[in-house]
């Protein structure tokens, strides 16, 4: 072979990027398991409402909403994420209840340079040492969910604590953050016991909590695990014997399932309640029309806000395929929507919006099935979120 090109390495011809036909958003959730009520199909409804309110198009392309069930398995979630990003043209994955799944999918999104918007998982590491330029965390994390009520309860006399903890990343993180807050507030941690996800019989666990004689038995679990452990704690008579049973990750669907007779007086920390403002009530009414009359949870409202802000960034950039650029734009732009009002996204990916303390109403004070909360405090933002310098996020200078 001769000529000017002889002996030179052959350079492959660059292929044009495939033509984008839509902005595709995948709602990856637990569609039939323990998180289905608090996220699940309702998160898909919230995403659809956000896309419709945005006009159904962004960057001159139609917006498509997909859904997938991770079955609370990190390997299943990762496999779906890779398929969505690599072969199905998905630009962003939203929701992700179960912290182990969220951490795994967040890493897939980083490697693929797509976007992960975590609106349901609560592990504080998502904006800590495992923060990512491709991820934003919308749901309250374990720091907020544990620090706000733990400090308050110690101040009210609950000075000795025992934890009933779900044995996976979420539960471990929740217990760790709460126990640190209890100790800093002057309380003592007497012990803990862990249980598998999906436990139905809490008798042995609750006997250990009872034997500890702790003034506060903290349930560091959620959804079906919280409901089952709370019901059985009532049956065991822990409260009658002078112990206070407290859930650290409680949502309106839990309260409705348990009933006000069981939960009245409980303190709940959240960033959303359907009956707060005209904006929350309007969103809730439309959501309920598509969800069999159910009111949205905090996590489902987070989906609406996340999809709305994501589409604003895509529209501004005219591009949905560069995940880091989209996330950078989302961080640079103040958040604004009818559900949460105004807010911001920090450099570590933490979405900042108002946080509230509610008290569960007594049955006589409730006017309907979902009339369950009384607002007792707006939490100052500096108390509601972990200080950015304490998280250990490499993105924070």
GROMACS .gro file of C-alpha atoms in nm, residues 20-379:
model
  360
   20UNK     CA    1  -3.373   1.259   1.918
   21UNK     CA    2  -3.744   1.198   1.884
   22UNK     CA    3  -3.854   1.287   2.237
   23UNK     CA    4  -3.742   1.396   2.581
   24UNK     CA    5  -3.787   1.070   2.770
   25UNK     CA    6  -3.826   1.058   3.147
   26UNK     CA    7  -3.829   0.722   3.325
   27UNK     CA    8  -4.015   0.691   3.655
   28UNK     CA    9  -3.833   0.406   3.828
   29UNK     CA   10  -4.026   0.307   4.137
   30UNK     CA   11  -4.162   0.028   4.349
   31UNK     CA   12  -4.490  -0.027   4.166
   32UNK     CA   13  -4.629  -0.314   4.370
   33UNK     CA   14  -4.424  -0.360   4.687
   34UNK     CA   15  -4.378  -0.187   5.021
   35UNK     CA   16  -4.323   0.161   4.872
   36UNK     CA   17  -4.607   0.149   4.619
   37UNK     CA   18  -4.847   0.364   4.824
   38UNK     CA   19  -4.600   0.640   4.907
   39UNK     CA   20  -4.442   0.654   4.558
   40UNK     CA   21  -4.525   0.388   4.297
   41UNK     CA   22  -4.810   0.450   4.050
   42UNK     CA   23  -4.879   0.787   4.211
   43UNK     CA   24  -4.533   0.906   4.111
   44UNK     CA   25  -4.615   0.824   3.749
   45UNK     CA   26  -4.934   1.032   3.778
   46UNK     CA   27  -4.738   1.326   3.925
   47UNK     CA   28  -4.485   1.312   3.639
   48UNK     CA   29  -4.764   1.307   3.381
   49UNK     CA   30  -4.927   1.611   3.541
   50UNK     CA   31  -4.596   1.799   3.536
   51UNK     CA   32  -4.537   1.717   3.169
   52UNK     CA   33  -4.889   1.824   3.077
   53UNK     CA   34  -4.860   2.150   3.272
   54UNK     CA   35  -4.536   2.223   3.086
   55UNK     CA   36  -4.722   2.190   2.757
   56UNK     CA   37  -4.610   1.840   2.671
   57UNK     CA   38  -4.298   1.956   2.485
   58UNK     CA   39  -3.946   2.072   2.573
   59UNK     CA   40  -3.665   2.176   2.339
   60UNK     CA   41  -3.916   2.135   2.052
   61UNK     CA   42  -3.961   1.767   2.131
   62UNK     CA   43  -4.254   1.581   2.287
   63UNK     CA   44  -4.211   1.472   2.647
   64UNK     CA   45  -4.265   1.102   2.712
   65UNK     CA   46  -4.309   0.943   3.055
   66UNK     CA   47  -4.204   0.579   3.102
   67UNK     CA   48  -4.227   0.365   3.412
   68UNK     CA   49  -4.037   0.067   3.549
   69UNK     CA   50  -4.044  -0.143   3.867
   70UNK     CA   51  -3.709  -0.191   4.043
   71UNK     CA   52  -3.866  -0.440   4.289
   72UNK     CA   53  -3.649  -0.295   4.566
   73UNK     CA   54  -3.340  -0.458   4.419
   74UNK     CA   55  -3.030  -0.254   4.340
   75UNK     CA   56  -2.923  -0.494   4.065
   76UNK     CA   57  -3.266  -0.478   3.901
   77UNK     CA   58  -3.268  -0.098   3.917
   78UNK     CA   59  -2.919  -0.076   3.768
   79UNK     CA   60  -3.012  -0.312   3.484
   80UNK     CA   61  -3.322  -0.110   3.398
   81UNK     CA   62  -3.122   0.214   3.410
   82UNK     CA   63  -2.853   0.082   3.176
   83UNK     CA   64  -3.114  -0.042   2.929
   84UNK     CA   65  -3.307   0.284   2.942
   85UNK     CA   66  -2.997   0.497   2.891
   86UNK     CA   67  -2.816   0.277   2.639
   87UNK     CA   68  -3.095   0.152   2.413
   88UNK     CA   69  -3.423   0.330   2.490
   89UNK     CA   70  -3.316   0.693   2.480
   90UNK     CA   71  -3.415   0.781   2.835
   91UNK     CA   72  -3.266   1.115   2.944
   92UNK     CA   73  -3.357   1.124   3.312
   93UNK     CA   74  -3.466   0.878   3.581
   94UNK     CA   75  -3.692   1.006   3.856
   95UNK     CA   76  -3.834   0.875   4.187
   96UNK     CA   77  -3.619   0.581   4.317
   97UNK     CA   78  -3.765   0.479   4.651
   98UNK     CA   79  -3.518   0.253   4.836
   99UNK     CA   80  -3.182   0.413   4.908
  100UNK     CA   81  -2.972   0.118   4.790
  101UNK     CA   82  -3.143   0.135   4.450
  102UNK     CA   83  -3.103   0.514   4.431
  103UNK     CA   84  -2.731   0.497   4.507
  104UNK     CA   85  -2.680   0.228   4.242
  105UNK     CA   86  -2.885   0.404   3.974
  106UNK     CA   87  -2.714   0.734   4.054
  107UNK     CA   88  -2.381   0.575   3.965
  108UNK     CA   89  -2.521   0.440   3.637
  109UNK     CA   90  -2.647   0.790   3.552
  110UNK     CA   91  -2.305   0.939   3.625
  111UNK     CA   92  -2.130   0.688   3.400
  112UNK     CA   93  -2.382   0.742   3.119
  113UNK     CA   94  -2.387   1.121   3.166
  114UNK     CA   95  -2.763   1.122   3.211
  115UNK     CA   96  -2.973   1.262   3.498
  116UNK     CA   97  -3.098   1.104   3.821
  117UNK     CA   98  -3.359   1.300   4.017
  118UNK     CA   99  -3.408   1.127   4.351
  119UNK     CA  100  -3.751   1.222   4.480
  120UNK     CA  101  -3.816   0.928   4.713
  121UNK     CA  102  -3.498   0.773   4.861
  122UNK     CA  103  -3.370   0.948   5.171
  123UNK     CA  104  -3.005   0.842   5.223
  124UNK     CA  105  -2.805   1.152   5.316
  125UNK     CA  106  -2.500   1.012   5.131
  126UNK     CA  107  -2.672   1.111   4.805
  127UNK     CA  108  -2.560   1.468   4.876
  128UNK     CA  109  -2.267   1.367   5.096
  129UNK     CA  110  -1.965   1.160   5.005
  130UNK     CA  111  -2.153   0.996   4.714
  131UNK     CA  112  -2.285   1.317   4.559
  132UNK     CA  113  -2.274   1.337   4.180
  133UNK     CA  114  -2.276   1.608   3.910
  134UNK     CA  115  -2.557   1.408   3.749
  135UNK     CA  116  -2.788   1.382   4.052
  136UNK     CA  117  -3.026   1.606   4.244
  137UNK     CA  118  -3.193   1.501   4.569
  138UNK     CA  119  -3.548   1.630   4.616
  139UNK     CA  120  -3.686   1.422   4.903
  140UNK     CA  121  -3.597   1.503   5.262
  141UNK     CA  122  -3.299   1.296   5.369
  142UNK     CA  123  -3.223   1.102   5.683
  143UNK     CA  124  -3.044   1.402   5.836
  144UNK     CA  125  -3.359   1.617   5.818
  145UNK     CA  126  -3.600   1.336   5.906
  146UNK     CA  127  -3.401   1.240   6.213
  147UNK     CA  128  -3.249   1.564   6.342
  148UNK     CA  129  -3.565   1.776   6.350
  149UNK     CA  130  -3.787   1.538   6.555
  150UNK     CA  131  -3.504   1.385   6.761
  151UNK     CA  132  -3.388   1.718   6.899
  152UNK     CA  133  -3.745   1.822   6.972
  153UNK     CA  134  -3.832   1.500   7.157
  154UNK     CA  135  -3.519   1.510   7.376
  155UNK     CA  136  -3.609   1.867   7.471
  156UNK     CA  137  -3.958   1.741   7.565
  157UNK     CA  138  -3.816   1.483   7.805
  158UNK     CA  139  -3.753   1.182   7.581
  159UNK     CA  140  -3.394   1.139   7.695
  160UNK     CA  141  -3.338   0.762   7.647
  161UNK     CA  142  -3.380   0.597   7.305
  162UNK     CA  143  -3.403   0.249   7.154
  163UNK     CA  144  -3.413   0.193   6.776
  164UNK     CA  145  -3.607  -0.059   6.568
  165UNK     CA  146  -3.423  -0.034   6.238
  166UNK     CA  147  -3.480  -0.164   5.886
  167UNK     CA  148  -3.167  -0.359   5.790
  168UNK     CA  149  -3.059  -0.177   5.472
  169UNK     CA  150  -2.895   0.153   5.376
  170UNK     CA  151  -3.199   0.370   5.453
  171UNK     CA  152  -3.257   0.232   5.801
  172UNK     CA  153  -2.890   0.232   5.896
  173UNK     CA  154  -2.854   0.596   5.789
  174UNK     CA  155  -3.171   0.703   5.969
  175UNK     CA  156  -3.063   0.540   6.294
  176UNK     CA  157  -2.711   0.686   6.270
  177UNK     CA  158  -2.832   1.041   6.206
  178UNK     CA  159  -3.097   1.026   6.478
  179UNK     CA  160  -2.868   0.876   6.742
  180UNK     CA  161  -2.610   1.149   6.677
  181UNK     CA  162  -2.881   1.415   6.715
  182UNK     CA  163  -3.007   1.255   7.038
  183UNK     CA  164  -2.657   1.249   7.185
  184UNK     CA  165  -2.585   1.609   7.086
  185UNK     CA  166  -2.914   1.716   7.248
  186UNK     CA  167  -2.815   1.549   7.575
  187UNK     CA  168  -3.000   1.218   7.541
  188UNK     CA  169  -2.876   0.857   7.557
  189UNK     CA  170  -2.903   0.569   7.312
  190UNK     CA  171  -2.971   0.244   7.500
  191UNK     CA  172  -2.959   0.007   7.203
  192UNK     CA  173  -3.107  -0.104   6.874
  193UNK     CA  174  -3.231  -0.408   6.686
  194UNK     CA  175  -3.249  -0.459   6.310
  195UNK     CA  176  -3.509  -0.636   6.099
  196UNK     CA  177  -3.527  -0.736   5.730
  197UNK     CA  178  -3.729  -0.535   5.480
  198UNK     CA  179  -4.082  -0.679   5.461
  199UNK     CA  180  -4.095  -0.817   5.816
  200UNK     CA  181  -4.449  -0.905   5.928
  201UNK     CA  182  -4.390  -1.034   6.281
  202UNK     CA  183  -4.222  -0.778   6.507
  203UNK     CA  184  -4.291  -0.957   6.836
  204UNK     CA  185  -3.929  -1.047   6.921
  205UNK     CA  186  -3.807  -0.706   6.810
  206UNK     CA  187  -4.063  -0.521   7.021
  207UNK     CA  188  -3.992  -0.736   7.326
  208UNK     CA  189  -3.632  -0.612   7.311
  209UNK     CA  190  -3.751  -0.253   7.278
  210UNK     CA  191  -3.983  -0.303   7.575
  211UNK     CA  192  -3.710  -0.460   7.786
  212UNK     CA  193  -3.479  -0.163   7.720
  213UNK     CA  194  -3.714   0.063   7.921
  214UNK     CA  195  -3.620   0.348   7.686
  215UNK     CA  196  -3.850   0.648   7.706
  216UNK     CA  197  -3.856   0.667   7.324
  217UNK     CA  198  -3.878   0.367   7.089
  218UNK     CA  199  -3.783   0.505   6.746
  219UNK     CA  200  -3.896   0.319   6.435
  220UNK     CA  201  -3.621   0.372   6.178
  221UNK     CA  202  -3.819   0.206   5.901
  222UNK     CA  203  -4.095   0.302   5.662
  223UNK     CA  204  -4.405   0.203   5.469
  224UNK     CA  205  -4.528  -0.152   5.533
  225UNK     CA  206  -4.254  -0.208   5.793
  226UNK     CA  207  -4.352   0.107   5.981
  227UNK     CA  208  -4.723   0.026   5.964
  228UNK     CA  209  -4.675  -0.330   6.089
  229UNK     CA  210  -4.434  -0.235   6.366
  230UNK     CA  211  -4.653   0.056   6.480
  231UNK     CA  212  -4.966  -0.161   6.491
  232UNK     CA  213  -4.790  -0.433   6.687
  233UNK     CA  214  -4.632  -0.181   6.924
  234UNK     CA  215  -4.985  -0.066   7.004
  235UNK     CA  216  -5.098  -0.426   7.056
  236UNK     CA  217  -4.799  -0.491   7.284
  237UNK     CA  218  -4.900  -0.191   7.492
  238UNK     CA  219  -4.569  -0.005   7.477
  239UNK     CA  220  -4.742   0.332   7.504
  240UNK     CA  221  -4.962   0.215   7.792
  241UNK     CA  222  -4.643   0.115   7.975
  242UNK     CA  223  -4.502   0.465   7.938
  243UNK     CA  224  -4.285   0.437   7.626
  244UNK     CA  225  -4.331   0.677   7.338
  245UNK     CA  226  -4.324   0.510   6.995
  246UNK     CA  227  -4.206   0.746   6.723
  247UNK     CA  228  -4.177   0.696   6.347
  248UNK     CA  229  -3.886   0.879   6.187
  249UNK     CA  230  -4.006   0.837   5.826
  250UNK     CA  231  -4.383   0.882   5.823
  251UNK     CA  232  -4.604   0.980   5.530
  252UNK     CA  233  -4.972   1.062   5.497
  253UNK     CA  234  -5.047   0.722   5.344
  254UNK     CA  235  -4.916   0.561   5.664
  255UNK     CA  236  -5.138   0.776   5.884
  256UNK     CA  237  -5.445   0.701   5.671
  257UNK     CA  238  -5.367   0.328   5.679
  258UNK     CA  239  -5.319   0.317   6.056
  259UNK     CA  240  -5.607   0.551   6.139
  260UNK     CA  241  -5.621   0.850   6.371
  261UNK     CA  242  -5.713   0.641   6.676
  262UNK     CA  243  -5.367   0.481   6.659
  263UNK     CA  244  -5.166   0.783   6.545
  264UNK     CA  245  -5.332   1.089   6.704
  265UNK     CA  246  -5.083   1.329   6.857
  266UNK     CA  247  -4.788   1.192   6.660
  267UNK     CA  248  -4.529   1.440   6.535
  268UNK     CA  249  -4.450   1.422   6.163
  269UNK     CA  250  -4.182   1.612   5.968
  270UNK     CA  251  -4.242   1.674   5.598
  271UNK     CA  252  -4.197   1.917   5.311
  272UNK     CA  253  -4.551   1.887   5.174
  273UNK     CA  254  -4.913   1.852   5.283
  274UNK     CA  255  -5.200   1.865   5.039
  275UNK     CA  256  -5.398   2.123   5.242
  276UNK     CA  257  -5.128   2.386   5.293
  277UNK     CA  258  -5.194   2.640   5.016
  278UNK     CA  259  -5.412   2.702   4.713
  279UNK     CA  260  -5.130   2.557   4.502
  280UNK     CA  261  -5.106   2.234   4.702
  281UNK     CA  262  -5.484   2.195   4.707
  282UNK     CA  263  -5.510   2.246   4.331
  283UNK     CA  264  -5.239   1.990   4.262
  284UNK     CA  265  -5.393   1.744   4.508
  285UNK     CA  266  -5.739   1.774   4.352
  286UNK     CA  267  -5.606   1.692   4.005
  287UNK     CA  268  -5.389   1.412   4.142
  288UNK     CA  269  -5.682   1.258   4.330
  289UNK     CA  270  -5.896   1.258   4.015
  290UNK     CA  271  -5.646   1.015   3.859
  291UNK     CA  272  -5.560   0.820   4.173
  292UNK     CA  273  -5.889   0.689   4.303
  293UNK     CA  274  -5.938   0.979   4.543
  294UNK     CA  275  -5.598   0.941   4.712
  295UNK     CA  276  -5.414   1.255   4.813
  296UNK     CA  277  -5.048   1.286   4.709
  297UNK     CA  278  -4.765   1.212   4.947
  298UNK     CA  279  -4.456   1.427   4.993
  299UNK     CA  280  -4.265   1.197   4.757
  300UNK     CA  281  -4.522   1.214   4.480
  301UNK     CA  282  -4.531   1.593   4.508
  302UNK     CA  283  -4.150   1.590   4.479
  303UNK     CA  284  -4.185   1.414   4.142
  304UNK     CA  285  -4.404   1.695   4.011
  305UNK     CA  286  -4.149   1.957   4.119
  306UNK     CA  287  -3.848   1.764   3.987
  307UNK     CA  288  -3.996   1.698   3.643
  308UNK     CA  289  -4.109   2.061   3.615
  309UNK     CA  290  -3.765   2.200   3.696
  310UNK     CA  291  -3.589   1.945   3.476
  311UNK     CA  292  -3.802   2.042   3.176
  312UNK     CA  293  -3.724   2.410   3.236
  313UNK     CA  294  -3.352   2.331   3.216
  314UNK     CA  295  -3.393   2.119   2.902
  315UNK     CA  296  -3.595   2.395   2.737
  316UNK     CA  297  -3.336   2.658   2.827
  317UNK     CA  298  -3.045   2.450   2.696
  318UNK     CA  299  -3.226   2.311   2.393
  319UNK     CA  300  -3.070   1.975   2.480
  320UNK     CA  301  -3.154   1.684   2.709
  321UNK     CA  302  -2.864   1.448   2.633
  322UNK     CA  303  -2.582   1.613   2.833
  323UNK     CA  304  -2.677   1.517   3.187
  324UNK     CA  305  -2.410   1.722   3.362
  325UNK     CA  306  -2.507   2.036   3.171
  326UNK     CA  307  -2.875   1.987   3.254
  327UNK     CA  308  -2.803   1.935   3.624
  328UNK     CA  309  -2.573   2.239   3.629
  329UNK     CA  310  -2.851   2.447   3.475
  330UNK     CA  311  -3.099   2.317   3.733
  331UNK     CA  312  -2.863   2.419   4.012
  332UNK     CA  313  -2.808   2.763   3.863
  333UNK     CA  314  -3.182   2.833   3.830
  334UNK     CA  315  -3.403   2.901   4.135
  335UNK     CA  316  -3.683   2.649   4.168
  336UNK     CA  317  -4.042   2.768   4.134
  337UNK     CA  318  -4.364   2.571   4.109
  338UNK     CA  319  -4.720   2.583   4.239
  339UNK     CA  320  -4.666   2.298   4.486
  340UNK     CA  321  -4.351   2.403   4.676
  341UNK     CA  322  -4.319   2.769   4.583
  342UNK     CA  323  -3.968   2.912   4.561
  343UNK     CA  324  -3.647   2.729   4.643
  344UNK     CA  325  -3.298   2.647   4.527
  345UNK     CA  326  -3.062   2.358   4.456
  346UNK     CA  327  -2.726   2.365   4.632
  347UNK     CA  328  -2.391   2.270   4.483
  348UNK     CA  329  -2.412   1.928   4.653
  349UNK     CA  330  -2.742   1.856   4.474
  350UNK     CA  331  -2.963   1.915   4.779
  351UNK     CA  332  -3.298   2.078   4.687
  352UNK     CA  333  -3.390   2.337   4.951
  353UNK     CA  334  -3.760   2.405   5.012
  354UNK     CA  335  -3.973   2.472   5.322
  355UNK     CA  336  -3.993   2.201   5.590
  356UNK     CA  337  -4.280   2.169   5.836
  357UNK     CA  338  -4.362   1.996   6.163
  358UNK     CA  339  -4.716   1.859   6.179
  359UNK     CA  340  -4.917   1.698   6.455
  360UNK     CA  341  -5.164   1.423   6.370
  361UNK     CA  342  -5.520   1.528   6.453
  362UNK     CA  343  -5.752   1.352   6.693
  363UNK     CA  344  -6.042   1.174   6.520
  364UNK     CA  345  -6.292   1.434   6.647
  365UNK     CA  346  -6.093   1.717   6.485
  366UNK     CA  347  -6.081   1.557   6.139
  367UNK     CA  348  -6.336   1.641   5.871
  368UNK     CA  349  -6.241   1.369   5.625
  369UNK     CA  350  -6.016   1.072   5.550
  370UNK     CA  351  -5.718   1.286   5.444
  371UNK     CA  352  -5.771   1.570   5.693
  372UNK     CA  353  -5.501   1.438   5.925
  373UNK     CA  354  -5.242   1.707   6.001
  374UNK     CA  355  -5.229   2.029   6.198
  375UNK     CA  356  -4.935   2.256   6.113
  376UNK     CA  357  -4.743   2.344   6.429
  377UNK     CA  358  -4.413   2.481   6.302
  378UNK     CA  359  -4.227   2.609   5.996
  379UNK     CA  360  -3.873   2.483   6.049
   0.00000   0.00000   0.00000
